[in-house]
XYZ file of C-alpha atoms in Angstrom:
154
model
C -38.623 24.498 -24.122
C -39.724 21.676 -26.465
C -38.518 18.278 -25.709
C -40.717 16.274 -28.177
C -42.897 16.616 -30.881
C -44.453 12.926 -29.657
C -47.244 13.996 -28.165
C -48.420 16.545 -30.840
C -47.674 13.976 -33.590
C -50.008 11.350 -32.073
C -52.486 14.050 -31.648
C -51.764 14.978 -35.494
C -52.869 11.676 -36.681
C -55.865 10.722 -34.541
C -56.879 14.289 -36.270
C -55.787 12.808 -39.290
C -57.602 9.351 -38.928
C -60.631 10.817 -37.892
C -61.143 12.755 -41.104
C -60.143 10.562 -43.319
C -62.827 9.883 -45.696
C -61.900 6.133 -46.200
C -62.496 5.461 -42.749
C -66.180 6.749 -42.160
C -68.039 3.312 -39.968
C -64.398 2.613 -38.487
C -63.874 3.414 -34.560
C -60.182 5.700 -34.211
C -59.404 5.092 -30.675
C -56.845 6.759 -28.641
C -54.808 4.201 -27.058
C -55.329 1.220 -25.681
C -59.540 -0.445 -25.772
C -61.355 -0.244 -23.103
C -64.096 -2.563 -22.078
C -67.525 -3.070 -23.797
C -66.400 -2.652 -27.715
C -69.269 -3.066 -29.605
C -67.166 -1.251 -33.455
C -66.449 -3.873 -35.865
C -64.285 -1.871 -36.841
C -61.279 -0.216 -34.826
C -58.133 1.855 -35.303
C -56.235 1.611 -32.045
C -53.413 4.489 -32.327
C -50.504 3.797 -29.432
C -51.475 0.407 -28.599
C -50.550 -2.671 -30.638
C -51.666 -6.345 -27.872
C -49.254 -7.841 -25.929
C -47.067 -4.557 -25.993
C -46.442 -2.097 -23.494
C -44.865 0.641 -25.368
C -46.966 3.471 -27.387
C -44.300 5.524 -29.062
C -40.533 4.888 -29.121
C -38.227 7.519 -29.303
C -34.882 8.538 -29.788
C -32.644 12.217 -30.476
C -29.341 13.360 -30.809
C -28.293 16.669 -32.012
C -28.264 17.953 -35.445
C -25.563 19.652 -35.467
C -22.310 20.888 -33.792
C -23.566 23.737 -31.464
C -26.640 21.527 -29.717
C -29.255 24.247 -30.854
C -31.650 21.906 -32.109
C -32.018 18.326 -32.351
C -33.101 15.406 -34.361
C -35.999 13.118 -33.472
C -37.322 9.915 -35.252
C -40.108 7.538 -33.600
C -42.015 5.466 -33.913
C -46.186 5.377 -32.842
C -47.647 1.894 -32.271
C -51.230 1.266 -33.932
C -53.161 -1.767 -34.269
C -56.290 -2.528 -36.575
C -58.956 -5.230 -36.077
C -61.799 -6.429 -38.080
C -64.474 -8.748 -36.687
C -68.163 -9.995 -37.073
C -69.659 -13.266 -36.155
C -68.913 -15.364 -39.050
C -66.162 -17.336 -40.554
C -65.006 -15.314 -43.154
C -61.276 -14.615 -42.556
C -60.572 -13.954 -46.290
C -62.873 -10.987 -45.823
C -61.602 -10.013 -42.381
C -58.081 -10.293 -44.075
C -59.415 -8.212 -46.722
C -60.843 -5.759 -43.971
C -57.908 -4.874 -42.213
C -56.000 -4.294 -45.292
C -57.859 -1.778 -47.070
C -58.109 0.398 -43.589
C -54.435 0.135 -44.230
C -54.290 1.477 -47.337
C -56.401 4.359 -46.090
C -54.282 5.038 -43.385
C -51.256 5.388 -45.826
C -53.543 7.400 -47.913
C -54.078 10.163 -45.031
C -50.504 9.795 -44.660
C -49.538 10.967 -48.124
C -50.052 14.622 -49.390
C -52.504 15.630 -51.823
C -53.320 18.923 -53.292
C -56.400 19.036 -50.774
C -54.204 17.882 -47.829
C -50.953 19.440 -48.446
C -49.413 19.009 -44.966
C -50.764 15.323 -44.226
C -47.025 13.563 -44.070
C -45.993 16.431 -41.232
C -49.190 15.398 -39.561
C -50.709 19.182 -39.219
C -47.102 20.407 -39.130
C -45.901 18.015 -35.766
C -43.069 16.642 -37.921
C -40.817 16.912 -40.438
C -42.587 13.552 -42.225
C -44.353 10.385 -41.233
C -44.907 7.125 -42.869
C -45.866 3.442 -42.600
C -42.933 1.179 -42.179
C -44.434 -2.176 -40.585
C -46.945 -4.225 -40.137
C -47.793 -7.610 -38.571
C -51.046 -9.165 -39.193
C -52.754 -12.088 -37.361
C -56.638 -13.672 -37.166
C -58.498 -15.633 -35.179
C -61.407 -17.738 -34.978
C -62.897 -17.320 -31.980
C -66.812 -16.469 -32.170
C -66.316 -15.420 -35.570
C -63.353 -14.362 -37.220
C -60.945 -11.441 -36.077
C -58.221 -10.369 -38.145
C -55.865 -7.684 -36.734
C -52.745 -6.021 -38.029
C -50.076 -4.004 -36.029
C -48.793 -1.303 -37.594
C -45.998 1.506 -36.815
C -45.883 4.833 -38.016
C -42.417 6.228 -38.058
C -42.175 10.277 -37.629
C -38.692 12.356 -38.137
C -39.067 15.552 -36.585
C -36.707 18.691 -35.447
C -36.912 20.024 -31.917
């Protein structure tokens, strides 16, 4: 029986990240980094720093009967933009417009009809935060933390 539709909604929008158009030269990673980044560019999808937690969740049931049930969560993502200058307008800049084309493969489109249930994992999924902070440290780094919040039926 299905008790989630986490993990095939995370897998949904790596797919979904990693064809994006917009984000051709920008490293998708699943989860947390690993050692030896050498991307500019990165997409981290169930990691955000400093937090533990990939994907909250929560259910109850949709209706009286318990046959199926109601799930919203929430997948943790992070984006960071760095090079060895001091521009932190353009880093700023950066980690913005990956943003918008994350939203962008979020949204549907006559091409991409399907892209807000993330290849059918939920009923729809959207941006709904964001936190963004830089750094000068070797050149600037500017990062944003980001959730994508998912309603599905199990």
């Amino acid at each position: 029986m299905l008790t989630s539709r986490v993990p095939a909604a995370v897998d949904g929008l790596l797919t979904a990240l990693r064809a994006a158009p917009g984000l051709d030269g920008v490293a998708v990673v699943d989860g947390p980094p690993s050692v030896n980044l050498t991307a500019r560019k990165y997409v981290f999808v169930g990691w955000q720093p400093g937090g533990d937690i990939a994907v909250s969740l929560a259910q109850t049931f949709n209706s009286a009967g318990a046959r199926t049930r109601d799930e919203t969560f929430q997948i943790a993502g992070y984006i960071e933009a760095r090079t060895g200058d001091k521009d932190m307008q353009a880093r700023r800049r950066e980690v913005f417009a990956i943003l918008g084309e994350i939203e962008t493969a979020l949204r549907a489109t006559n091409d991409v009809p399907d892209a807000p249930t993330l290849g059918g994992a939920v009923l729809w999924a959207h941006l709904t935060a964001g936190d963004l902070s830089q750094a000068q440290a070797e050149g600037s780094v500017a990062g944003l933390a980001f959730t994508v919040t998912c309603q599905a039926r199990i």
